[in-house]
Structures are given as structure tokens and as C-alpha cells.
């Protein structure tokens, strides 16, 4: 049977709009692991025109 997730999100905190993220910091959002390209705050992963976050794959 298929397993859920790959474990890449283990120990990574969920994204929060109130947290300031530096480049290379990671957060989980909507079942995916995301990595900030540069400093960001309140930019939703996958939902902004600034392309701040890189989707590293499903959790």
C-alpha cells in the first residue's frame, strides 16, 4: 500500500504569516515543504506574484 508523505517535512514548522523567514529557511504549507529564496514575511507559499518560495515537494 502507498505510504503518505516522504518524511521531508519532519521537524519543519508550519508556515505562519507572522513569522519573518530568512533565505533558505523552510516551512510546511498545504502539505508541501517550501524554502524561502530570500527574507520574507506574510507572503503565502505558492500564492504570491513575488515568487518568494520554492516548492520542495509533498510532505
PDB file of C-alpha atoms in Angstrom:
ATOM      1  CA  UNK A   1       0.000   0.000   0.000  1.00  0.00           C
ATOM      2  CA  UNK A   2       1.236   3.531  -0.684  1.00  0.00           C
ATOM      3  CA  UNK A   3       2.747   5.482   2.158  1.00  0.00           C
ATOM      4  CA  UNK A   4       1.682   9.020   2.889  1.00  0.00           C
ATOM      5  CA  UNK A   5       4.421  11.595   2.562  1.00  0.00           C
ATOM      6  CA  UNK A   6       8.147  11.255   2.232  1.00  0.00           C
ATOM      7  CA  UNK A   7       9.218  12.461   5.657  1.00  0.00           C
ATOM      8  CA  UNK A   8      10.892  15.577   4.243  1.00  0.00           C
ATOM      9  CA  UNK A   9       8.684  17.747   6.438  1.00  0.00           C
ATOM     10  CA  UNK A  10       9.587  16.043   9.707  1.00  0.00           C
ATOM     11  CA  UNK A  11      10.592  18.659  12.243  1.00  0.00           C
ATOM     12  CA  UNK A  12       9.721  21.605   9.979  1.00  0.00           C
ATOM     13  CA  UNK A  13       7.237  24.093  11.433  1.00  0.00           C
ATOM     14  CA  UNK A  14       4.103  25.123   9.580  1.00  0.00           C
ATOM     15  CA  UNK A  15       4.246  28.440   7.714  1.00  0.00           C
ATOM     16  CA  UNK A  16       2.946  31.417   9.687  1.00  0.00           C
ATOM     17  CA  UNK A  17       2.165  34.862   8.281  1.00  0.00           C
ATOM     18  CA  UNK A  18       3.556  36.492  11.431  1.00  0.00           C
ATOM     19  CA  UNK A  19       6.994  34.850  11.165  1.00  0.00           C
ATOM     20  CA  UNK A  20       9.848  36.506   9.268  1.00  0.00           C
ATOM     21  CA  UNK A  21      11.750  33.915   7.219  1.00  0.00           C
ATOM     22  CA  UNK A  22      15.324  34.359   6.023  1.00  0.00           C
ATOM     23  CA  UNK A  23      16.586  32.946   2.756  1.00  0.00           C
ATOM     24  CA  UNK A  24      16.937  29.138   2.824  1.00  0.00           C
ATOM     25  CA  UNK A  25      14.579  28.747   5.794  1.00  0.00           C
ATOM     26  CA  UNK A  26      11.897  26.097   5.353  1.00  0.00           C
ATOM     27  CA  UNK A  27       8.232  25.842   6.297  1.00  0.00           C
ATOM     28  CA  UNK A  28       5.363  23.498   5.554  1.00  0.00           C
ATOM     29  CA  UNK A  29       2.162  24.714   3.904  1.00  0.00           C
ATOM     30  CA  UNK A  30      -0.764  22.854   2.308  1.00  0.00           C
ATOM     31  CA  UNK A  31       1.019  19.526   2.579  1.00  0.00           C
ATOM     32  CA  UNK A  32       4.222  20.696   0.883  1.00  0.00           C
ATOM     33  CA  UNK A  33       7.685  21.700   2.039  1.00  0.00           C
ATOM     34  CA  UNK A  34       8.680  25.210   0.980  1.00  0.00           C
ATOM     35  CA  UNK A  35      12.008  27.058   1.093  1.00  0.00           C
ATOM     36  CA  UNK A  36      12.323  30.840   1.167  1.00  0.00           C
ATOM     37  CA  UNK A  37      14.540  32.332  -1.547  1.00  0.00           C
ATOM     38  CA  UNK A  38      15.179  35.494   0.469  1.00  0.00           C
ATOM     39  CA  UNK A  39      13.818  37.329   3.511  1.00  0.00           C
ATOM     40  CA  UNK A  40      10.044  37.269   3.560  1.00  0.00           C
ATOM     41  CA  UNK A  41       7.104  37.820   5.864  1.00  0.00           C
ATOM     42  CA  UNK A  42       3.388  37.344   5.179  1.00  0.00           C
ATOM     43  CA  UNK A  43       3.990  36.043   1.618  1.00  0.00           C
ATOM     44  CA  UNK A  44       1.916  32.863   1.339  1.00  0.00           C
ATOM     45  CA  UNK A  45       3.878  29.975  -0.214  1.00  0.00           C
ATOM     46  CA  UNK A  46       2.699  29.347  -3.765  1.00  0.00           C
ATOM     47  CA  UNK A  47       0.270  32.267  -3.724  1.00  0.00           C
ATOM     48  CA  UNK A  48       2.204  35.417  -4.468  1.00  0.00           C
ATOM     49  CA  UNK A  49       3.466  37.241  -7.516  1.00  0.00           C
ATOM     50  CA  UNK A  50       6.891  37.775  -5.962  1.00  0.00           C
ATOM     51  CA  UNK A  51       7.823  34.091  -6.256  1.00  0.00           C
ATOM     52  CA  UNK A  52       9.443  34.110  -2.821  1.00  0.00           C
ATOM     53  CA  UNK A  53       9.061  30.393  -2.078  1.00  0.00           C
ATOM     54  CA  UNK A  54      10.404  27.257  -3.789  1.00  0.00           C
ATOM     55  CA  UNK A  55       8.213  24.149  -3.583  1.00  0.00           C
ATOM     56  CA  UNK A  56      10.476  21.291  -2.476  1.00  0.00           C
ATOM     57  CA  UNK A  57       7.762  18.660  -2.803  1.00  0.00           C
ATOM     58  CA  UNK A  58       4.940  16.950  -0.990  1.00  0.00           C
ATOM     59  CA  UNK A  59       5.326  16.010   2.650  1.00  0.00           C
TER      60      UNK A  59
END
